mmCIF file of C-alpha atoms and ligand atoms in Angstrom:
data_model
loop_
_atom_site.group_PDB
_atom_site.id
_atom_site.type_symbol
_atom_site.label_atom_id
_atom_site.label_comp_id
_atom_site.label_asym_id
_atom_site.label_seq_id
_atom_site.Cartn_x
_atom_site.Cartn_y
_atom_site.Cartn_z
ATOM 1 C CA MET A 1 -4.343 8.228 22.670
ATOM 2 C CA SER A 2 -2.529 5.211 21.354
ATOM 3 C CA LEU A 3 -0.285 5.302 18.344
ATOM 4 C CA ILE A 4 -0.493 3.998 14.813
ATOM 5 C CA THR A 5 2.826 2.954 13.264
ATOM 6 C CA LEU A 6 3.242 2.515 9.540
ATOM 7 C CA THR A 7 6.274 0.932 7.891
ATOM 8 C CA VAL A 8 6.730 1.168 4.138
ATOM 9 C CA LEU A 9 7.289 -2.353 2.804
ATOM 10 C CA GLY A 10 7.702 -1.124 -0.754
ATOM 11 C CA SER A 11 7.715 2.326 -2.335
ATOM 12 C CA GLY A 12 8.191 1.285 -5.954
ATOM 13 C CA THR A 13 5.975 1.078 -8.971
ATOM 14 C CA SER A 14 4.633 -2.186 -10.427
ATOM 15 C CA VAL A 15 7.992 -3.378 -11.806
ATOM 16 C CA GLY A 16 10.017 -2.146 -8.830
ATOM 17 C CA VAL A 17 13.225 -0.117 -8.961
ATOM 18 C CA PRO A 18 15.738 -1.005 -10.354
ATOM 19 C CA PHE A 19 13.854 -1.910 -13.511
ATOM 20 C CA VAL A 20 15.101 -5.225 -14.851
ATOM 21 C CA GLY A 21 17.702 -4.546 -17.552
ATOM 22 C CA CYS A 22 17.923 -0.777 -16.952
ATOM 23 C CA HIS A 23 21.243 0.970 -16.397
ATOM 24 C CA CYS A 24 20.015 4.497 -15.672
ATOM 25 C CA ASP A 25 21.433 6.564 -12.784
ATOM 26 C CA VAL A 26 18.584 5.622 -10.457
ATOM 27 C CA CYS A 27 18.593 1.914 -11.302
ATOM 28 C CA THR A 28 22.363 1.773 -10.662
ATOM 29 C CA SER A 29 22.284 4.131 -7.647
ATOM 30 C CA THR A 30 24.065 3.073 -4.456
ATOM 31 C CA ASP A 31 21.543 4.998 -2.337
ATOM 32 C CA PRO A 32 19.437 2.268 -0.666
ATOM 33 C CA ARG A 33 16.416 4.572 -0.918
ATOM 34 C CA ASP A 34 16.547 4.076 -4.697
ATOM 35 C CA ASN A 35 15.861 0.373 -4.216
ATOM 36 C CA ARG A 36 12.099 0.128 -4.264
ATOM 37 C CA LEU A 37 10.094 -3.054 -3.931
ATOM 38 C CA ARG A 38 6.463 -3.197 -4.979
ATOM 39 C CA PRO A 39 3.985 -0.920 -3.125
ATOM 40 C CA SER A 40 2.689 -1.962 0.282
ATOM 41 C CA VAL A 41 2.684 -0.858 3.909
ATOM 42 C CA TRP A 42 2.568 -2.585 7.302
ATOM 43 C CA VAL A 43 0.323 -0.823 9.814
ATOM 44 C CA ARG A 44 0.450 -1.555 13.543
ATOM 45 C CA PHE A 45 -2.052 -0.418 16.148
ATOM 46 C CA ASP A 46 -3.314 -1.787 19.464
ATOM 47 C CA GLY A 47 -1.004 -4.806 19.123
ATOM 48 C CA ARG A 48 -2.462 -5.673 15.704
ATOM 49 C CA ASP A 49 -0.467 -6.199 12.518
ATOM 50 C CA VAL A 50 -2.174 -5.295 9.261
ATOM 51 C CA VAL A 51 -0.786 -5.026 5.743
ATOM 52 C CA ILE A 52 -2.228 -2.987 2.933
ATOM 53 C CA ASP A 53 -1.719 -5.111 -0.219
ATOM 54 C CA THR A 54 0.376 -8.246 -0.621
ATOM 55 C CA THR A 55 2.871 -7.622 -3.384
ATOM 56 C CA PRO A 56 4.936 -10.112 -5.412
ATOM 57 C CA ASP A 57 7.734 -9.134 -2.960
ATOM 58 C CA PHE A 58 5.643 -9.874 0.145
ATOM 59 C CA ARG A 59 7.788 -12.744 1.435
ATOM 60 C CA TYR A 60 10.998 -10.752 1.325
ATOM 61 C CA GLN A 61 9.262 -7.640 2.657
ATOM 62 C CA ALA A 62 7.905 -9.545 5.667
ATOM 63 C CA LEU A 63 11.342 -11.038 6.363
ATOM 64 C CA ARG A 64 13.148 -7.738 5.961
ATOM 65 C CA VAL A 65 11.153 -5.877 8.611
ATOM 66 C CA HIS A 66 10.305 -8.932 10.747
ATOM 67 C CA ILE A 67 6.508 -8.848 10.600
ATOM 68 C CA PRO A 68 5.713 -11.101 13.580
ATOM 69 C CA LYS A 69 2.132 -12.103 12.741
ATOM 70 C CA LEU A 70 -0.645 -11.004 10.437
ATOM 71 C CA ASP A 71 -4.072 -10.066 11.741
ATOM 72 C CA ALA A 72 -5.650 -8.654 8.567
ATOM 73 C CA ILE A 73 -5.014 -7.700 4.954
ATOM 74 C CA LEU A 74 -6.572 -4.673 3.272
ATOM 75 C CA LEU A 75 -6.497 -4.646 -0.524
ATOM 76 C CA THR A 76 -6.574 -1.428 -2.526
ATOM 77 C CA HIS A 77 -7.317 -3.137 -5.859
ATOM 78 C CA GLY A 78 -6.637 -6.290 -7.827
ATOM 79 C CA HIS A 79 -3.591 -5.390 -9.930
ATOM 80 C CA ALA A 80 -0.748 -7.907 -9.897
ATOM 81 C CA ASP A 81 1.703 -5.638 -8.056
ATOM 82 C CA HIS A 82 -0.776 -5.418 -5.151
ATOM 83 C CA ILE A 83 -2.042 -8.992 -4.758
ATOM 84 C CA LEU A 84 0.383 -11.565 -6.141
ATOM 85 C CA GLY A 85 2.097 -12.239 -2.804
ATOM 86 C CA LEU A 86 -1.090 -13.465 -1.174
ATOM 87 C CA ASP A 87 0.022 -17.105 -1.174
ATOM 88 C CA ASP A 88 3.025 -16.123 0.953
ATOM 89 C CA VAL A 89 0.869 -15.501 4.018
ATOM 90 C CA ARG A 90 1.019 -19.279 4.676
ATOM 91 C CA PRO A 91 3.888 -19.072 7.213
ATOM 92 C CA PHE A 92 1.641 -16.814 9.310
ATOM 93 C CA ASN A 93 -1.182 -19.363 9.012
ATOM 94 C CA PHE A 94 1.146 -22.124 10.224
ATOM 95 C CA ARG A 95 1.821 -20.221 13.444
ATOM 96 C CA GLN A 96 -1.502 -18.572 14.197
ATOM 97 C CA ALA A 97 -5.028 -19.844 14.566
ATOM 98 C CA GLY A 98 -7.923 -18.986 12.311
ATOM 99 C CA ASN A 99 -8.285 -17.498 8.877
ATOM 100 C CA ILE A 100 -6.696 -14.160 8.035
ATOM 101 C CA PRO A 101 -9.402 -11.712 6.930
ATOM 102 C CA VAL A 102 -8.838 -10.079 3.528
ATOM 103 C CA TYR A 103 -10.809 -6.874 3.026
ATOM 104 C CA GLY A 104 -11.475 -5.586 -0.468
ATOM 105 C CA SER A 105 -14.171 -4.339 -2.816
ATOM 106 C CA ALA A 106 -16.363 -6.874 -4.600
ATOM 107 C CA ASP A 107 -14.347 -6.276 -7.800
ATOM 108 C CA THR A 108 -11.009 -6.745 -6.033
ATOM 109 C CA LEU A 109 -12.094 -9.912 -4.273
ATOM 110 C CA SER A 110 -13.494 -11.374 -7.482
ATOM 111 C CA ILE A 111 -10.028 -10.925 -9.051
ATOM 112 C CA VAL A 112 -8.440 -12.517 -5.972
ATOM 113 C CA ARG A 113 -10.790 -15.518 -6.174
ATOM 114 C CA ARG A 114 -9.994 -15.951 -9.871
ATOM 115 C CA VAL A 115 -6.204 -15.529 -9.599
ATOM 116 C CA PHE A 116 -5.996 -17.685 -6.476
ATOM 117 C CA GLN A 117 -8.720 -20.135 -7.509
ATOM 118 C CA TYR A 118 -7.010 -23.038 -5.695
ATOM 119 C CA VAL A 119 -7.165 -21.154 -2.381
ATOM 120 C CA PHE A 120 -10.932 -20.901 -2.440
ATOM 121 C CA SER A 121 -11.600 -24.244 -4.120
ATOM 122 C CA GLU A 122 -13.702 -26.780 -2.216
ATOM 123 C CA ALA A 123 -11.545 -29.600 -3.590
ATOM 124 C CA VAL A 124 -9.327 -31.451 -1.153
ATOM 125 C CA SER A 125 -5.696 -30.411 -1.550
ATOM 126 C CA GLU A 126 -2.537 -32.255 -0.577
ATOM 127 C CA SER A 127 -0.622 -28.972 -0.527
ATOM 128 C CA SER A 128 -0.878 -26.210 2.039
ATOM 129 C CA ARG A 129 -3.054 -23.295 1.058
ATOM 130 C CA PRO A 130 -3.441 -19.855 2.593
ATOM 131 C CA LYS A 131 -6.230 -19.742 5.164
ATOM 132 C CA LEU A 132 -8.111 -16.607 4.250
ATOM 133 C CA GLU A 133 -11.545 -15.199 4.820
ATOM 134 C CA THR A 134 -12.673 -12.584 2.325
ATOM 135 C CA VAL A 135 -14.654 -9.619 3.620
ATOM 136 C CA THR A 136 -16.371 -7.479 0.996
ATOM 137 C CA ILE A 137 -16.319 -3.768 1.712
ATOM 138 C CA ASP A 138 -17.916 -0.796 0.037
ATOM 139 C CA ALA A 139 -17.249 2.858 0.786
ATOM 140 C CA THR A 140 -18.840 2.530 4.226
ATOM 141 C CA PRO A 141 -16.398 2.840 7.139
ATOM 142 C CA PHE A 142 -15.927 -0.515 8.832
ATOM 143 C CA PRO A 143 -14.536 -1.709 12.148
ATOM 144 C CA LEU A 144 -11.149 -3.432 12.209
ATOM 145 C CA PHE A 145 -10.492 -4.689 15.712
ATOM 146 C CA ASP A 146 -11.061 -1.572 17.834
ATOM 147 C CA ARG A 147 -10.493 0.974 15.060
ATOM 148 C CA GLU A 148 -12.577 2.387 12.289
ATOM 149 C CA ILE A 149 -11.186 2.099 8.765
ATOM 150 C CA VAL A 150 -12.497 4.616 6.251
ATOM 151 C CA PRO A 151 -12.302 3.396 2.638
ATOM 152 C CA ILE A 152 -11.430 6.303 0.344
ATOM 153 C CA PRO A 153 -12.857 5.845 -3.180
ATOM 154 C CA LEU A 154 -10.288 6.822 -5.832
ATOM 155 C CA PHE A 155 -9.908 6.391 -9.579
ATOM 156 C CA HIS A 156 -6.954 4.594 -11.168
ATOM 157 C CA GLY A 157 -7.731 5.443 -14.781
ATOM 158 C CA SER A 158 -11.287 4.121 -15.128
ATOM 159 C CA MET A 159 -10.785 1.554 -12.354
ATOM 160 C CA PRO A 160 -12.282 2.342 -8.937
ATOM 161 C CA VAL A 161 -9.790 1.585 -6.141
ATOM 162 C CA PHE A 162 -9.756 2.168 -2.405
ATOM 163 C CA GLY A 163 -7.334 4.118 -0.306
ATOM 164 C CA PHE A 164 -7.666 3.740 3.458
ATOM 165 C CA ARG A 165 -7.825 6.199 6.319
ATOM 166 C CA ILE A 166 -7.129 5.108 9.906
ATOM 167 C CA GLY A 167 -7.428 7.966 12.368
ATOM 168 C CA LYS A 168 -5.180 10.787 11.153
ATOM 169 C CA LEU A 169 -3.248 8.550 8.744
ATOM 170 C CA ALA A 170 -4.249 7.916 5.133
ATOM 171 C CA TYR A 171 -2.605 5.668 2.557
ATOM 172 C CA LEU A 172 -3.636 6.303 -1.049
ATOM 173 C CA THR A 173 -1.947 4.561 -3.930
ATOM 174 C CA ASP A 174 -2.710 3.916 -7.589
ATOM 175 C CA HIS A 175 -4.860 6.953 -8.204
ATOM 176 C CA ASN A 176 -4.956 9.652 -10.802
ATOM 177 C CA ARG A 177 -8.227 11.190 -9.673
ATOM 178 C CA ILE A 178 -9.663 11.771 -6.217
ATOM 179 C CA PRO A 179 -13.396 12.583 -6.323
ATOM 180 C CA GLU A 180 -14.518 15.654 -4.352
ATOM 181 C CA ALA A 181 -16.495 13.467 -1.925
ATOM 182 C CA SER A 182 -13.282 11.609 -1.135
ATOM 183 C CA MET A 183 -11.341 14.843 -0.638
ATOM 184 C CA ALA A 184 -13.889 15.602 2.099
ATOM 185 C CA LEU A 185 -12.869 12.369 3.861
ATOM 186 C CA LEU A 186 -9.228 13.465 3.908
ATOM 187 C CA GLN A 187 -9.496 16.588 6.036
ATOM 188 C CA GLY A 188 -7.497 17.020 9.235
ATOM 189 C CA LEU A 189 -4.812 14.438 8.449
ATOM 190 C CA ASP A 190 -1.473 14.216 10.165
ATOM 191 C CA THR A 191 0.183 11.943 7.586
ATOM 192 C CA LEU A 192 -0.906 11.345 3.997
ATOM 193 C CA PHE A 193 0.644 8.884 1.553
ATOM 194 C CA LEU A 194 -0.021 9.599 -2.132
ATOM 195 C CA ASP A 195 0.818 7.990 -5.451
ATOM 196 C CA ALA A 196 3.449 10.022 -7.353
ATOM 197 C CA LEU A 197 4.766 7.783 -10.101
ATOM 198 C CA ARG A 198 6.961 10.270 -11.984
ATOM 199 C CA TYR A 199 7.046 13.804 -13.417
ATOM 200 C CA LYS A 200 5.548 12.981 -16.828
ATOM 201 C CA PRO A 201 1.764 12.530 -17.092
ATOM 202 C CA HIS A 202 0.422 8.988 -16.885
ATOM 203 C CA PRO A 203 -3.088 7.743 -17.739
ATOM 204 C CA THR A 204 -3.637 5.910 -14.436
ATOM 205 C CA HIS A 205 -1.187 7.357 -11.896
ATOM 206 C CA SER A 206 -0.710 10.707 -10.217
ATOM 207 C CA THR A 207 2.424 12.702 -11.016
ATOM 208 C CA VAL A 208 4.639 14.684 -8.652
ATOM 209 C CA SER A 209 2.973 17.970 -9.601
ATOM 210 C CA GLU A 210 -0.545 16.503 -9.396
ATOM 211 C CA SER A 211 0.144 15.087 -5.947
ATOM 212 C CA LEU A 212 1.679 18.373 -4.800
ATOM 213 C CA ALA A 213 -1.593 20.040 -5.776
ATOM 214 C CA ILE A 214 -3.485 17.493 -3.634
ATOM 215 C CA VAL A 215 -1.200 18.232 -0.669
ATOM 216 C CA GLU A 216 -1.792 21.949 -1.185
ATOM 217 C CA LYS A 217 -5.561 21.399 -0.950
ATOM 218 C CA LEU A 218 -5.575 18.941 1.953
ATOM 219 C CA GLN A 219 -2.787 20.449 4.064
ATOM 220 C CA PRO A 220 -1.756 17.372 6.035
ATOM 221 C CA ARG A 221 1.077 17.935 8.513
ATOM 222 C CA VAL A 222 3.285 15.790 6.281
ATOM 223 C CA ALA A 223 2.842 13.941 2.986
ATOM 224 C CA TYR A 224 4.875 11.073 1.542
ATOM 225 C CA PHE A 225 4.939 10.159 -2.129
ATOM 226 C CA THR A 226 5.062 6.491 -3.090
ATOM 227 C CA HIS A 227 4.578 4.051 -6.040
ATOM 228 C CA ILE A 228 7.665 5.696 -7.529
ATOM 229 C CA CYS A 229 9.364 4.717 -10.803
ATOM 230 C CA HIS A 230 13.008 5.106 -11.825
ATOM 231 C CA ASP A 231 12.508 8.640 -13.132
ATOM 232 C CA LEU A 232 12.907 9.908 -9.541
ATOM 233 C CA GLY A 233 16.240 9.574 -7.760
ATOM 234 C CA HIS A 234 15.500 9.876 -4.065
ATOM 235 C CA GLN A 235 17.932 12.585 -3.034
ATOM 236 C CA ARG A 236 17.498 14.865 -6.018
ATOM 237 C CA ALA A 237 13.717 14.497 -6.265
ATOM 238 C CA GLU A 238 13.231 15.082 -2.552
ATOM 239 C CA SER A 239 15.460 18.171 -2.564
ATOM 240 C CA MET A 240 12.996 19.810 -4.956
ATOM 241 C CA LEU A 241 9.964 19.184 -2.732
ATOM 242 C CA PRO A 242 8.593 21.465 -0.028
ATOM 243 C CA ASP A 243 9.634 20.587 3.539
ATOM 244 C CA ASN A 244 6.286 18.987 4.392
ATOM 245 C CA VAL A 245 6.448 16.605 1.418
ATOM 246 C CA ARG A 246 8.920 13.708 1.414
ATOM 247 C CA LEU A 247 9.540 10.720 -0.806
ATOM 248 C CA ALA A 248 8.707 7.424 0.849
ATOM 249 C CA TYR A 249 11.393 4.753 0.808
ATOM 250 C CA ASP A 250 11.425 1.079 1.742
ATOM 251 C CA GLY A 251 11.753 0.690 5.498
ATOM 252 C CA LEU A 252 10.515 4.196 6.307
ATOM 253 C CA THR A 253 8.550 4.075 9.565
ATOM 254 C CA VAL A 254 6.200 6.819 10.685
ATOM 255 C CA THR A 255 4.177 7.045 13.865
ATOM 256 C CA VAL A 256 0.918 8.928 14.068
ATOM 257 C CA ASP A 257 -0.918 9.853 17.236
ATOM 258 C CA ALA A 258 -4.291 8.223 16.852
HETATM 259 ZN ZN1 LIG B 301 0.308 -0.413 -8.434
HETATM 260 ZN ZN1 LIG B 302 16.260 2.830 -14.653
HETATM 261 ZN ZN1 LIG B 303 -2.721 -0.536 -10.031
#
């Protein structure tokens, strides 16, 4: 079977790490793994390049890991830290033909159309605009090139969001509740990414202990925690985790046998 490769473009929470103006041990750490851009991943399979979310750091993230082209964008939800880099797909449009498909729920795409009104406007523009084609998804698995993508319904506070499963890889971010029906979609995973913002409870994000409980139930071969704030220093936080649970960091690349 062919492989799926995932590279973490950003492992940080909505404001990134360091936090602007903060002088805590993590924000001033010299460990590069404590430098976390906003949350996103680049997934490669069958010669295709797909990103999950386009963060405000998207331009720098794409430069940093040399994303060569962009075949599709999957959006988890419409919060600023997950969509605001969408305009920065233009350099890909300049070099490749056609519109880039953007997959998201009806709610997510309605936010995208509002925030990026000029992109979808019929009016003639003198400036370059991203060439995008929105594709509305629900919880039904859908084909992406020659793969099947399984949307995983999650709750982010009261907001429904999607995680995505591709083969034995699942990427779930911005959740604090996973419905039982979604847990059933997450069986038999090799690699599972989960939101784990911090140790203290949060109304819309999973904590380290809550995500450990999810790992305990789902038993993937390995789990990575992401969407991390400055409460977690990489080395110390990871040393307290079981061997099959790691903290994601920017630039981390994992390969999963499809
Ligand atoms: Zn977020
Ligand atoms: Zn800090
Ligand atoms: Zn969010």
